[in-house]
Each structure stands twice: as structure tokens, then as C-alpha cells.
Coordinates of C-alpha atoms in Angstrom, one line a residue:
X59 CA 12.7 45.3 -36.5
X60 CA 10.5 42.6 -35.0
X61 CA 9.9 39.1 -35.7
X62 CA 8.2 36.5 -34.7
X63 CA 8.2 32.3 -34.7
X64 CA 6.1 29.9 -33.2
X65 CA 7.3 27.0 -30.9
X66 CA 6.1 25.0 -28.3
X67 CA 6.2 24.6 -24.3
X68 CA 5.5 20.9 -22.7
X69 CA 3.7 20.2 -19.4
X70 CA 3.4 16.8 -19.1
X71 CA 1.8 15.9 -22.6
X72 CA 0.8 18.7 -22.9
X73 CA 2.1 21.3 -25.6
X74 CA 1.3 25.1 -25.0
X75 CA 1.6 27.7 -27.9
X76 CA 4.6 30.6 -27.5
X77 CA 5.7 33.1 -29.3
X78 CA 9.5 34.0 -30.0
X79 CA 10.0 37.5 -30.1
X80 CA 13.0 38.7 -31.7
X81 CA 13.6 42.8 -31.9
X82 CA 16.6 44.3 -32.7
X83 CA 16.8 47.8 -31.7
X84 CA 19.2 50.6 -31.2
X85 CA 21.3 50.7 -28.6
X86 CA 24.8 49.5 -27.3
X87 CA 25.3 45.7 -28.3
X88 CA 23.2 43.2 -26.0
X89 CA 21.5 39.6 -26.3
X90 CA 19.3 39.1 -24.0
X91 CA 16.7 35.8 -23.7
X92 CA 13.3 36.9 -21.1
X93 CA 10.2 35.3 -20.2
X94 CA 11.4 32.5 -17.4
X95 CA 14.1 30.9 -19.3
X96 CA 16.1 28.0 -17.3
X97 CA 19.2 28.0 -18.1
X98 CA 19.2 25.6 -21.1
X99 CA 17.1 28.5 -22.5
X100 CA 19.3 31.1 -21.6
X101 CA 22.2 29.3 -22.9
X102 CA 20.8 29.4 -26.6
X103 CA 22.4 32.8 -26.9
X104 CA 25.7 31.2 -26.8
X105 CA 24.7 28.4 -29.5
X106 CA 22.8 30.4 -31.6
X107 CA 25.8 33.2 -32.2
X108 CA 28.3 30.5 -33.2
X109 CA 25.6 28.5 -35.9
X110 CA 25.4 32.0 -37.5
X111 CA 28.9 32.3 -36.9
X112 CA 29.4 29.2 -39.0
X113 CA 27.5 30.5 -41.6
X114 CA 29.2 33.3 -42.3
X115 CA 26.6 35.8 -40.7
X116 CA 27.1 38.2 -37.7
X117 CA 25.1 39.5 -35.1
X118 CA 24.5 42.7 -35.7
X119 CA 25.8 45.7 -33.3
X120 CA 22.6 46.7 -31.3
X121 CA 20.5 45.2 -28.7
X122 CA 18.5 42.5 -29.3
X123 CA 16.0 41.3 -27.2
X124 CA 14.3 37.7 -27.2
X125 CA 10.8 37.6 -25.3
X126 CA 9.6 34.0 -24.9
X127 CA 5.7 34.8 -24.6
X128 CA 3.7 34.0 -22.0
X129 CA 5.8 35.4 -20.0
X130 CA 5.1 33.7 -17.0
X131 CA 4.8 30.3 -18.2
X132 CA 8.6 28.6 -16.9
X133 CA 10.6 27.6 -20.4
X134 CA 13.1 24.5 -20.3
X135 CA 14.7 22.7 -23.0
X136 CA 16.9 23.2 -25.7
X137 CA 14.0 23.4 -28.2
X138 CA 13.7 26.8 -28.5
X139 CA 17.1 26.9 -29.9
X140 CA 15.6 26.8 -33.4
X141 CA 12.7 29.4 -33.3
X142 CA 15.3 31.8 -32.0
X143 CA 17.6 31.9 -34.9
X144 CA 15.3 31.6 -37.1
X145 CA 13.5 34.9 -35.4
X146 CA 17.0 36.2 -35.6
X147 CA 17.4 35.8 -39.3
X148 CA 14.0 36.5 -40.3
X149 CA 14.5 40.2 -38.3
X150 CA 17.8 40.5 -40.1
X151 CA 16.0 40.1 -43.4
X152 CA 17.6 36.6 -44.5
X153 CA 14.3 35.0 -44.3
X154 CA 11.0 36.3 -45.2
X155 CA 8.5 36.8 -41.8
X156 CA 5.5 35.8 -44.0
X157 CA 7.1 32.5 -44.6
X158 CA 7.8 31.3 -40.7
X159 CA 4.2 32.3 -39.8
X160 CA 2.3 29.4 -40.5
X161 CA 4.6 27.1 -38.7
X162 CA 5.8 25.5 -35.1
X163 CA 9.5 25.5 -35.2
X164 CA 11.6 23.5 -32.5
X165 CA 15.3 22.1 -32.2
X166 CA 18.5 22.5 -30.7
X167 CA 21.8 23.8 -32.4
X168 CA 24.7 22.6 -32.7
X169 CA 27.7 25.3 -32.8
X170 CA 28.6 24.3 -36.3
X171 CA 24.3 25.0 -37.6
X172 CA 23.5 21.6 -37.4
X173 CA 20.1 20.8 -36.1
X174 CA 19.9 18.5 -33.0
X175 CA 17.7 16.4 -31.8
X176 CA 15.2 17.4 -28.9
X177 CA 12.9 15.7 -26.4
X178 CA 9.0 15.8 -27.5
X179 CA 9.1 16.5 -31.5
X180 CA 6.1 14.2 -31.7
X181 CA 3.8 16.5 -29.0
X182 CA 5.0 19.5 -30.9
X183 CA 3.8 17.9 -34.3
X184 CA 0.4 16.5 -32.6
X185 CA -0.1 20.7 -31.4
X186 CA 1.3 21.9 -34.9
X187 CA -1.6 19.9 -36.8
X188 CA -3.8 21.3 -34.5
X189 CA -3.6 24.6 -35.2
X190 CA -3.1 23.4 -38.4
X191 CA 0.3 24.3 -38.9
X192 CA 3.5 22.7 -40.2
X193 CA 6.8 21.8 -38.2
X194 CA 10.2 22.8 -38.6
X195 CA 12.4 19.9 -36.9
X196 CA 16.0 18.4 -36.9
X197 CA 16.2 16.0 -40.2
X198 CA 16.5 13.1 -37.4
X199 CA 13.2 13.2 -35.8
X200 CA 11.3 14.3 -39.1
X201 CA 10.2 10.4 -39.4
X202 CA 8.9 10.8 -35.8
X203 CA 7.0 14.2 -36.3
X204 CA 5.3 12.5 -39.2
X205 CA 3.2 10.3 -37.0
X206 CA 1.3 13.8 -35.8
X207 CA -1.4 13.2 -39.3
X208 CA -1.9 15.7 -42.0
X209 CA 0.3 18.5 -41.7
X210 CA 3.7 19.9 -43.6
X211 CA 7.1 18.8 -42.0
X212 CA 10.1 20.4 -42.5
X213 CA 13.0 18.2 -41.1
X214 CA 16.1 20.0 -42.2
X215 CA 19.8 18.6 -40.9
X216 CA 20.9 22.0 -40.6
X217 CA 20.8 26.2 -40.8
X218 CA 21.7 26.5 -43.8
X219 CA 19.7 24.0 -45.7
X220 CA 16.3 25.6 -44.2
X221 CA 17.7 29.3 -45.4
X222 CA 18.1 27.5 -48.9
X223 CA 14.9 25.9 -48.8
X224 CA 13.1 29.0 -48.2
X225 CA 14.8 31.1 -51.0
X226 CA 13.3 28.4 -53.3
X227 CA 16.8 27.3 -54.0
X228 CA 16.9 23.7 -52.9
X229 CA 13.5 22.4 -51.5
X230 CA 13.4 20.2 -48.3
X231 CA 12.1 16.6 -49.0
X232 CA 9.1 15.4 -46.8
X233 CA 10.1 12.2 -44.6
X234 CA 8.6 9.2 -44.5
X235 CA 7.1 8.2 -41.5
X236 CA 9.1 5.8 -39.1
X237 CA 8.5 2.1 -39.2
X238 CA 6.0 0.0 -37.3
X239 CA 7.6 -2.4 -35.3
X240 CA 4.8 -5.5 -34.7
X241 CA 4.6 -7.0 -31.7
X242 CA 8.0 -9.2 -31.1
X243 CA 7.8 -12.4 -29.0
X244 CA 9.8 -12.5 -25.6
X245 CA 10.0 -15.3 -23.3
X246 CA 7.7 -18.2 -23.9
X247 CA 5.7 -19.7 -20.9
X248 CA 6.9 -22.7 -22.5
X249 CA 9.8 -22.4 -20.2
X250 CA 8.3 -22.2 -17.1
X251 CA 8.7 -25.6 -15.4
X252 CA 5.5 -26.2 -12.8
X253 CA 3.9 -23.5 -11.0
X254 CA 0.6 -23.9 -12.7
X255 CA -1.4 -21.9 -9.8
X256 CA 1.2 -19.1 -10.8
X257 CA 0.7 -19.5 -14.1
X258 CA -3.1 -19.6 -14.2
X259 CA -3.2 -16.2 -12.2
X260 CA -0.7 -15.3 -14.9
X261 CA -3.4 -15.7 -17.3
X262 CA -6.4 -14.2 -15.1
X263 CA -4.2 -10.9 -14.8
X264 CA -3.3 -10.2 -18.0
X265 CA -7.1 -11.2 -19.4
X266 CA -8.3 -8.5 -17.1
X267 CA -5.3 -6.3 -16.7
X268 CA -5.5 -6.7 -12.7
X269 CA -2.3 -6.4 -10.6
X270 CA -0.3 -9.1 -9.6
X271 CA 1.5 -10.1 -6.6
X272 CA 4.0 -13.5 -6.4
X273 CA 5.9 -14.3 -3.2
X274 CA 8.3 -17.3 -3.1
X275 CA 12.0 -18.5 -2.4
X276 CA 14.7 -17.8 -5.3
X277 CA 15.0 -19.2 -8.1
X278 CA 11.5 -20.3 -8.1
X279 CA 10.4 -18.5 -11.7
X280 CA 9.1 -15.1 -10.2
X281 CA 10.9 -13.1 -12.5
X282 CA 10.4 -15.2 -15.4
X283 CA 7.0 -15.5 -15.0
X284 CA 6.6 -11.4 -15.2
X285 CA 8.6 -11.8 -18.4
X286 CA 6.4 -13.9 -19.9
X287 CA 3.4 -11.4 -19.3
X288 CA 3.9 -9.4 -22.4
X289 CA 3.8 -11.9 -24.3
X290 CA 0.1 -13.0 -23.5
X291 CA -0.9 -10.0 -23.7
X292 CA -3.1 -8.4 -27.0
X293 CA -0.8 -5.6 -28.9
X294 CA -0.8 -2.3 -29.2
X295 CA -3.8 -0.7 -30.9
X296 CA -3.0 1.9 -33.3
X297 CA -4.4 4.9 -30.9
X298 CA -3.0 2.9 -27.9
X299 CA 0.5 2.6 -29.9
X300 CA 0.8 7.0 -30.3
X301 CA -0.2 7.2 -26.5
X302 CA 2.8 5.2 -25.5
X303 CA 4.8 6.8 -28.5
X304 CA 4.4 10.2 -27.4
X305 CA 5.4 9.7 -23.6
X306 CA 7.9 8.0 -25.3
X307 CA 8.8 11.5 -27.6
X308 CA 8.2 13.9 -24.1
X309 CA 11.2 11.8 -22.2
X310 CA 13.7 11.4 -25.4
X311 CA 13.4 7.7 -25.8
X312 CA 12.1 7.4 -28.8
X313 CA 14.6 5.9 -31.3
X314 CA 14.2 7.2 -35.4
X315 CA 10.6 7.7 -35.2
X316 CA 9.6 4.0 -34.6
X317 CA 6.5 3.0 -33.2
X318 CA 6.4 0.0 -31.8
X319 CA 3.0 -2.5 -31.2
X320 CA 4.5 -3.7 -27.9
X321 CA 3.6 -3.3 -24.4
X322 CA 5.7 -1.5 -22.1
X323 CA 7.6 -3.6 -20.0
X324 CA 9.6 -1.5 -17.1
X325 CA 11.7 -3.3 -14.5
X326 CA 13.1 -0.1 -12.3
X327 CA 16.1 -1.1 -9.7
X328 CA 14.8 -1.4 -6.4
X329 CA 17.2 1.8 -5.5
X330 CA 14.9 3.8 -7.3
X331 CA 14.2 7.3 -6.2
X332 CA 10.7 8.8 -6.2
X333 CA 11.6 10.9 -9.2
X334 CA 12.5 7.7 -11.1
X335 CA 9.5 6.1 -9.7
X336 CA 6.4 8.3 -10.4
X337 CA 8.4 11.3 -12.1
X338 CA 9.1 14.9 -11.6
X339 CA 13.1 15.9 -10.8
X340 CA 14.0 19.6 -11.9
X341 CA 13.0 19.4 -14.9
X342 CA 10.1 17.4 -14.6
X343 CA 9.9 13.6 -17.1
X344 CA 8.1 11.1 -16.5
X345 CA 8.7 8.3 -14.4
X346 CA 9.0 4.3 -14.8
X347 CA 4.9 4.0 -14.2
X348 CA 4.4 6.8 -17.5
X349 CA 6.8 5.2 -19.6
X350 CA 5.4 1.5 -19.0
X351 CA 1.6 3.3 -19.7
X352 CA -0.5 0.6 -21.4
X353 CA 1.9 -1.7 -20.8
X354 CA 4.0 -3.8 -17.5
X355 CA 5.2 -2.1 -14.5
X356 CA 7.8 -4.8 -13.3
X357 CA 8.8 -4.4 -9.0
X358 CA 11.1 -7.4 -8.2
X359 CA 12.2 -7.9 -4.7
X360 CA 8.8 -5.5 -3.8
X361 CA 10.4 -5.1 0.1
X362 CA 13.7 -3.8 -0.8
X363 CA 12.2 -0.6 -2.3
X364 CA 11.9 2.2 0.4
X365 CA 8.2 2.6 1.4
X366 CA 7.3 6.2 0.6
X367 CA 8.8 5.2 -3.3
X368 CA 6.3 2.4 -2.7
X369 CA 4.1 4.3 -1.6
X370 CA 4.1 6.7 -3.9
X371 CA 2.3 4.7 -6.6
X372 CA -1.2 4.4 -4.7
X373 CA -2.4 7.4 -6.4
X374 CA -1.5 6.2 -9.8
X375 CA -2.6 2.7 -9.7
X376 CA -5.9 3.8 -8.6
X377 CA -6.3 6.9 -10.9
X378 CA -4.6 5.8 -14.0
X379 CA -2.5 9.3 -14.3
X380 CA 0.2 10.6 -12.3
X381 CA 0.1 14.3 -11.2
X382 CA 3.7 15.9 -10.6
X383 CA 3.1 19.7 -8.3
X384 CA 5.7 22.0 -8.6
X385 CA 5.7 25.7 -7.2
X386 CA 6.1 26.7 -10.8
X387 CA 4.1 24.0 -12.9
X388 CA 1.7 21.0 -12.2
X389 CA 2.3 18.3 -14.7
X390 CA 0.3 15.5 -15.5
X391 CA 1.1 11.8 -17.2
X392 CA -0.5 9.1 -18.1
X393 CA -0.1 6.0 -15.9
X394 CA -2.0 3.2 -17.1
X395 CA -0.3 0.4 -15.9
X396 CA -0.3 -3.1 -14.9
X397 CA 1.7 -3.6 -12.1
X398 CA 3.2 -7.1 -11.3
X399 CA 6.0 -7.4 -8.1
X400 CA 7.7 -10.2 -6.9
X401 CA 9.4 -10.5 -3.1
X402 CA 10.6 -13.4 -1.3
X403 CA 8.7 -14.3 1.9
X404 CA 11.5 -13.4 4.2
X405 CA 14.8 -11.8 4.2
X406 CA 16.5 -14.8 3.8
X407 CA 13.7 -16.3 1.3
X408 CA 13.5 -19.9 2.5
X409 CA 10.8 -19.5 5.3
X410 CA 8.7 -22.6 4.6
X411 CA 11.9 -24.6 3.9
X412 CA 12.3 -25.4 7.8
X413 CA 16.0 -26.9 6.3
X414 CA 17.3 -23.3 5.4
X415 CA 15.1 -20.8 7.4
X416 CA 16.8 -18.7 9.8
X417 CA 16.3 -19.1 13.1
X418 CA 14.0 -15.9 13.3
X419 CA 11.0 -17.1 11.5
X420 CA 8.8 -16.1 11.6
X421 CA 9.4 -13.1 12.9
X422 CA 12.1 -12.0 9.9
X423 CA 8.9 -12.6 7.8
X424 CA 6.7 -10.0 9.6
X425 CA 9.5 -7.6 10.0
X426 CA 10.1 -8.0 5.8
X427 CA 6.6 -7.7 4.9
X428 CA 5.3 -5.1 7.1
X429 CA 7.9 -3.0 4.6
X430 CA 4.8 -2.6 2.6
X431 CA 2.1 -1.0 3.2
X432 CA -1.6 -2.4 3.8
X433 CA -3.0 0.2 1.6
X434 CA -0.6 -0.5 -1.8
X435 CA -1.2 -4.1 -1.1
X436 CA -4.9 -3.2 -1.1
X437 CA -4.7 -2.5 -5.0
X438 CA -3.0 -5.6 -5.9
X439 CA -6.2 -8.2 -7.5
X440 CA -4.0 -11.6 -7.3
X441 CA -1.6 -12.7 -4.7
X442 CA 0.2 -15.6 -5.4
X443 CA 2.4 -18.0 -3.9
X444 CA 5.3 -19.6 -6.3
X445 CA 6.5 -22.7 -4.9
X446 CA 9.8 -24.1 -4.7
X447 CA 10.8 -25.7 -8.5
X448 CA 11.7 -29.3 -7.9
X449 CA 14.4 -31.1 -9.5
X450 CA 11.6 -33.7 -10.8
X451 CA 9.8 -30.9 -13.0
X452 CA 13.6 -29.7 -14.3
X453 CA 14.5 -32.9 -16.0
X454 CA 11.3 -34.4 -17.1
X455 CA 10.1 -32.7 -20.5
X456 CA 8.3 -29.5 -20.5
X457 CA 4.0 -30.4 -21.1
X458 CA 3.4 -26.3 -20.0
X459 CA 1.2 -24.4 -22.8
X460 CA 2.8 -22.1 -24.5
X461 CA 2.8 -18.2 -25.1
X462 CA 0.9 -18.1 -27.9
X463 CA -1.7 -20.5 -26.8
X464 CA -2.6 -18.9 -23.5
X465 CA -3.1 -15.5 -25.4
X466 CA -5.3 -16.8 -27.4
X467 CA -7.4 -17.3 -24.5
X468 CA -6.4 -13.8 -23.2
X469 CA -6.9 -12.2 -26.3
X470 CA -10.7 -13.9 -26.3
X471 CA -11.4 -12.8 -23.1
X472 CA -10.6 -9.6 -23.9
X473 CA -13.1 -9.3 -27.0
X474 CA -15.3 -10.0 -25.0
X475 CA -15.2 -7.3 -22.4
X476 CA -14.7 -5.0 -25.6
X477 CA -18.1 -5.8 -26.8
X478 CA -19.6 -5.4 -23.5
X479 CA -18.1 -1.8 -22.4
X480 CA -18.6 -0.7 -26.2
X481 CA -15.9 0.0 -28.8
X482 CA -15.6 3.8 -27.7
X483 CA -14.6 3.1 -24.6
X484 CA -12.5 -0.4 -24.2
X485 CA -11.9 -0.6 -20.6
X486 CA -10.3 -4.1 -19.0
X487 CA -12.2 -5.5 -15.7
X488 CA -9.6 -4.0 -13.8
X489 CA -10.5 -0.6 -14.8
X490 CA -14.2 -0.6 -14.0
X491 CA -15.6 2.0 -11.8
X492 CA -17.5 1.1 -8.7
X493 CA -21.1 1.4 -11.0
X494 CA -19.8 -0.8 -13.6
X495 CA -18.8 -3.0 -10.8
X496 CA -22.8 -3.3 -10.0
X497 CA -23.6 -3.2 -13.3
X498 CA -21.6 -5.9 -14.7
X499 CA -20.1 -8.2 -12.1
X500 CA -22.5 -9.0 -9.8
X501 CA -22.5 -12.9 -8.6
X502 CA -25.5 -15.3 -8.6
X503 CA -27.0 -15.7 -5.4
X504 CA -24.7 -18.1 -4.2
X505 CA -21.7 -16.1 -5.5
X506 CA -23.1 -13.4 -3.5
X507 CA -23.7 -15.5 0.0
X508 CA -20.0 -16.9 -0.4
X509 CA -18.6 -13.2 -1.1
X510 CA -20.3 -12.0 2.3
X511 CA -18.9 -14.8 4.2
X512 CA -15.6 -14.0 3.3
X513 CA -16.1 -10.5 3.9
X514 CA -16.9 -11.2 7.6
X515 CA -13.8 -13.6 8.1
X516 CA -11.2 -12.5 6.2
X517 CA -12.4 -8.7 6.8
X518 CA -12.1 -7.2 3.4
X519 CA -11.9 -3.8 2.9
X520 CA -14.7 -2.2 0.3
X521 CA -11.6 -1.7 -2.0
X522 CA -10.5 -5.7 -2.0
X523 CA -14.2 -6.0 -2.1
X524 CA -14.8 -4.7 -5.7
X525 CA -11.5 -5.8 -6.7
X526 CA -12.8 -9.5 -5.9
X527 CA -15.7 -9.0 -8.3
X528 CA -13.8 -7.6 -11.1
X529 CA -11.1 -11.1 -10.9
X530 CA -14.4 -13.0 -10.8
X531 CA -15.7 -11.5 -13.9
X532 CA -12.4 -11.8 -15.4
X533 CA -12.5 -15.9 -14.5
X534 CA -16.2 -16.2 -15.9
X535 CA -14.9 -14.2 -18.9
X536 CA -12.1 -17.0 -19.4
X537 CA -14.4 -19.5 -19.0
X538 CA -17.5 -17.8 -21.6
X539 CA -19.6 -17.5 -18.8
X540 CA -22.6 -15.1 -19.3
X541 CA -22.4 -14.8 -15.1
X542 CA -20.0 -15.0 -12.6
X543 CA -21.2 -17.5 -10.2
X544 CA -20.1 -19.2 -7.1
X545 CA -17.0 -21.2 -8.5
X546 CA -15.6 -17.9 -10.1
X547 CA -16.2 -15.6 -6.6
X548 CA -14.6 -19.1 -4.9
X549 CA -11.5 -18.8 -7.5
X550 CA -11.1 -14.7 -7.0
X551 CA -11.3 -15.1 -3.3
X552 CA -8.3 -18.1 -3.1
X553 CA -6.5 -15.1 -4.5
X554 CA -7.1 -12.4 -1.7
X555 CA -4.0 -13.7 1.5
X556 CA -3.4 -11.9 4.2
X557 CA 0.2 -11.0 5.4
X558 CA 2.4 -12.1 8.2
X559 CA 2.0 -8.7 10.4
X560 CA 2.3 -10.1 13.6

């Protein structure tokens, strides 16, 4: 007797088809799980006997033999619970074969039959509707496999009630799909006394998604400032919402099916490890930089991180995605991110206060800075310094602009790069390639002059070279400029410091 159920294997967001393959055969008793299980996998044996055993149902005498095919693709998870018992039962004859073939089945069990939930229900949907199949899930995530478009979803809260529903005896319901959380406000820029240099490049990086970089003493509004980002930022697009949604699904974070219109916004410890960073682990997730895709990558006190964690995000900042290699598996994400940090300017943080520096300056400030390397602080468009708040701009009344007016602007200045790269293909300034560059952000003549001066003095690499076109663009773009011209290359370029190395 042989059986078989469809289910899923992730890599990255990526969902491969395998088989379950259940035989019972003669022989002395057995129950064995092949086909690179991890030992998740191979402890399904253990939870699937006991939901039967709560049903009432036995394993029968003989040897049974699970082959999770491909063969030599690795299998982790608890998912494959599911598709093994119901391979089980179907060989057993307590549910029809014909019935299980035309759909994906994953979930983890419970040792009473109820159906768990399980990391990455929405990529299993999203490959079920693809092969145009339906889903068998846990009754919890049923509102989250939903999202996947048209296909048939069985979310059953247990064993038994899926046995019943294919007997014809009590039907499954279809769930309704999660809810759509709109965008939510979060701190108002309102509250940011002063600092309008920070705040303008504020505005500059999230109307052309560039990186930001703010150095100052503490309590100056570094952290609030990065707070404030998301809220100047557009939302979520619909396709932009199931991109974040279903990194979301792969790393078990997604709460009752809910999509949610806002950005990302990720503010990792500066303990993090690698794995935390960038992902990967034993069994490899994604990292802070995946699950703030489309969205804020938050790095306060930048220094304190150790440098090959640091370092570890050049790739992804530049390429957008973040590949994970393993001897068994090569994983990719998405990393799409904004990335905004925030350090002091020494150890101590008071170096231009000559009242509370230590008495190493400036040497503590080359020693702290040289923490990070030339080439990650290469990729960052804006560096800004945040000046100390006085207790003048505390008291008086707050005149500062608020959220919603400055994304206004931001949300303009986005339509209008939207129009220019074409509605296939929205890109932000910041992601333009090196032709685009040339195509669409090249200066007036006296823009141009200006840029090669600076080039010469302040010897810019070609990287910080581009990088200065794309914040120019972004400026004229702000400022409904059909060109960028000398003012906007003068702007980007007031942006562009170089660090205390010495």
C-alpha cells in the first residue's frame, strides 16, 4: 500500500514541490522517515503516532516507510507533520488517495491531533496556486494562506475534523482573508526641537530612499529622528505589502494573517550576531536586513557593532538581496532596505564640547570611527551632523513641520520618479544603476564643473561619485526641477564628510 501527499520545502522564498511517500509493507514493525530529514523531521514519527493515538487509530504492525522526495534536497521544519499523517491514513484506507492529490498539505501536530501552526503557510499557498492546487493548513493561518489568490483552502483545527470533512460529513468552511492594517502614524517630526540640517536630509533620504548617516552627542534627537522616518515615508503598495508579508510568513512573524501597509522598521541591538544581522543560523531565516525589506534598517550607536557584522551588510545594501551559502543549501532573501545609523562622534560623545571632552581628543575619535569601515561608509548617500539641542529650542514652542506635511512632499517626489522610470518598474533614485545614473541625473554644465572639483579635493571614490548624482536628483526632484543643476550637486556634496582617520 502506497500513498502519496504533496507538501512543500523553503529555500529562502523559495517553495520547492515534494512528495510524501507513505508504504506500508510486510515485515517486522518499523517507522522510518528518509530523504535528509533534520531532526524536527525525524521527530514527526513521534507526533504523528500519538494524534492517531488520540483518535482512536493505531499503527498498524508492519514496516512503514516515509520517503520525503527529492531525496537529496535537506528537509527542516515541523511542516511535514501534516502530509505524513495524512499519507498515513490515506494508505490505511481512512481517506480516499484521489482526494489528497490535488492538494499541498503542511502543518505541525500536536500530540492530542490538533493542527499547529508552522513558519511559511503563505509561500506554501503562493506555490499551491501555482500549480494550481489547494492547501491543507492549521485553522490558525488559514486567514494568512488566503492572501496566496485563487485557490481552495482547507484550514482545519484538527485531525479529525479534516477526516470528517473528507467523508462528506461535516465540510470545512473557507476563511476569510486576514485584515489590512493601513498605515499607522508613529512619531511626528513635530517633536523634533531644531536640527533642521538633520531634518532636511531626513526628508532628502526618504524622497529618494538613500542611506543615512547622523553623528552627534546624546540626547541630541538621533534616535528620534530615525523614528520619525516611517512616517514620511509613502505606504505599502499592495504587491510591495505580500513581499514583506511573506518574509514575514518564512520567519514565523506573521500574526493571524494580517497584512500590514507599513514599512518595516528594524532596530537590531548592537550585540547582534551575523546570523541576526544578514541571516543564516542552522536552520537558515532571515536576518534583521530581510525582515525590514521595503522598509527601515535602524543601526544606533553604528561603532559598537563588531566590524565583520558591519561588514557583513556591503553586499546587501548594494545588491538589494542577501545570499546565505551553506554546504547543504544556498538561500536567497530579499533585502531591500533603507538603512539609517546613528553613532556619537567619540566614545565619550562630547568631542566638540571642549567642556566635557576627554582628554584624548581627538584621538578617541579616530580610534572610534576607524571601527567602521571605509567601504560600508562608502554606501551611505547623506552624512549628517546633529548638533547639540539647546535649552533655548526646549522651551520655546515647537514651529517644526510636521509628519504629514513633509510626506507630502516626499510622497510628490516620489510620483515623480514613478513616472519617469515607468510604472512597471518603480525604482527610487537610490536604486538606479550606473546607466540610469547617465541617463537621468546628469548636472548642467556648471553642476558638472563643481562635481569634478570636488572629486579632485575631496577624492571621491566612483561609488560616492554616482551616489552624489542620485541625492542631487533627489534634491531637484523635491524642488520640481526638470534638471539637477549646480545648487542641487552643491546641496548633495555638503552631504559627502570625510572621517577622523588620523
Amino acid at each position: 500500500m502506497v500513498s502519496t501527499v504533496l507538501t512543500t520545502a523553503y529555500l529562502g522564498l523559495e517553495a520547492r514541490s515534494v512528495e510524501v511517500q507513505v508504504q506500508i509493507a510486510a515485515g517486522l514493525p518499523a517507522f522510518i522517515v528518509v530523504g535528509l530529514p533534520d531532526k524536527a523531521v525525524a521527530e514527526s514519527r513521534e507526533r504523528v503516532r500519538a494524534a492517531l493515538a488520540a483518535l482512536g487509530l493505531a499503527l498498524p504492525p508492519k514496516r512503514i516507510t516515509v520517503n520525503l522526495s527529492p531525496a537529496d534536497l535537506p528537509k527542516e521544519g515541523s511542516h511535514y507533520d501534516l502530509p505524513i499523517a495524512l499519507g498515513l491514513m490515506a494508505a490505511m484506507g481512512l481517506v480516499d488517495k484521489e482526494a489528497l492529490a490535488g492538494y499541498v498539505a503542511v502543518g505541525e501536530l500536536a500530540l492530542d491531533g490538533r493542527l499547529a501552526s508552522s513558519p511559511g503557510v503563505l509561500l506554501a499557498a503562493m506555490h499551491a496556486a501555482d500549480r494550481e492546487c489547494g492547501l491543507i493548513c492549521p485553522a490558525a493561518q488559514g486567514s494568512e494562506a488566503v492572501w496566496a489568490g485563487d485557490l481552495e483552502v482547507l484550514a482545519a483545527p484538527d485531525l479529525l475534523s479534516l477526516i470528517n470533512h473528507f467523508k462528506g460529513e461535516n465540510r470545512l468552511l473557507p476563511p476569510q482573508a486576514g485584515a489590512i492594517e493601513e498605515a499607522t502614524a508613529g512619531p511626528d517630526l513635530k517633536q523634533v526641537k531644531g536640527q533642521e540640517t538633520a531634518r532636511r536630509a531626513l526628508e532628502i533620504a526618504a524622497a529618494g530612499g538613500h542611506n543615512l548617516l547622523m553623528s552627534g552627542p546624546p540626547g541630541a534627537g538621533k534616535s528620534l529622528l530615525a523614528s520619525c522616518l516611517p512616517g514620511i515615508l509613502p505606504p505599502l503598495s499592495a504587491a510591495e505589502a505580500l513581499q514583506v508579508s511573506m518574509v514575514a510568513s518564512v520567519a514565523g512573524v506573521l500574526q493571524d494573517g494580517k497584512i500590514s501597509r507599513n514599512r518595516p522598521f528594524r532596530a537590531p541591538h548592537h550585540s547582534a550576531s551575523m546570523a541576526a544581522l544578514v541571516g543564516g543560523g542552522l536552520k537558515v531565516r532571515p536576518g534583521e536586513v530581510s525582515l525590514a525589506h521595503l522598509g527601515v534598517l535602524f543601526l544606533d550607536e553604528l561603532p559598537e557593532f563588531k566590524r565583520d557584522v558591519l561588514d557583513s551588510l556591503r553586499q546587501p545594501l548594494e545588491a538589494g538581496e542577501v545570499s546565505v551559502a551553506r554546504a547543504n543549501a544556498h538561500v536567497t532573501f530579499p533585502a531591500r532596505v533603507q538603512l539609517v545609523a546613528a553613532m556619537n562622534p567619540c566614545r565619550c560623545g562630547y568631542l566638540s564640547d571642549p567642556a566635557q571632552a576627554c582628554s584624548r581628543a581627538p584621538r578617541c575619535a579616530s580610534d572610534y570611527q576607524s571601527r567602521i569601515s571605509g567601504p560600508l561608509l562608502d554606501r551611505i548617500d547623506l552624512h549628517v551632523d546633529v548638533e547639540a539641542v539647546l535649552a533655548s529650542d526646549l522651551i520655546r514652542p515647537s514651529d517644526a513641520e510636521t509628519s504629514a506635511t513633509v510626506g507630502g512632499r516626499v510622497a510628490s517626489a516620489r510620483n515623480v520618479q514613478q513616472q519617469r522610470y515607468g510604472q512597471e518598474n518603480v525604482l527610487t533614485n537610490a536604486a538606479l544603476s550606473a546607466e540610469q545614473t547617465e541617463q537621468y541625473c546628469t548636472p548642467d554644465q556648471p553642476g558638472q564643473d563643481l562635481l569634478a572639483q570636488a572629486a579632485d579635493s575631496m577624492r571621491l571614490t566612483a561609488r560616492s561619485y554616482m551616489r552624489i548624482l542620485k541625492v542631487a536628483r533627489t534634491i531637484a526632484d523635491l524642488a520640481s526641477a526638470q534638471e539637477v543643476s549646480r545648487a542641487h550637486i552643491a546641496e548633495a556634496l555638503s552631504y559627502r564628510r570625510q572621517f577622523n582617520r588620523s
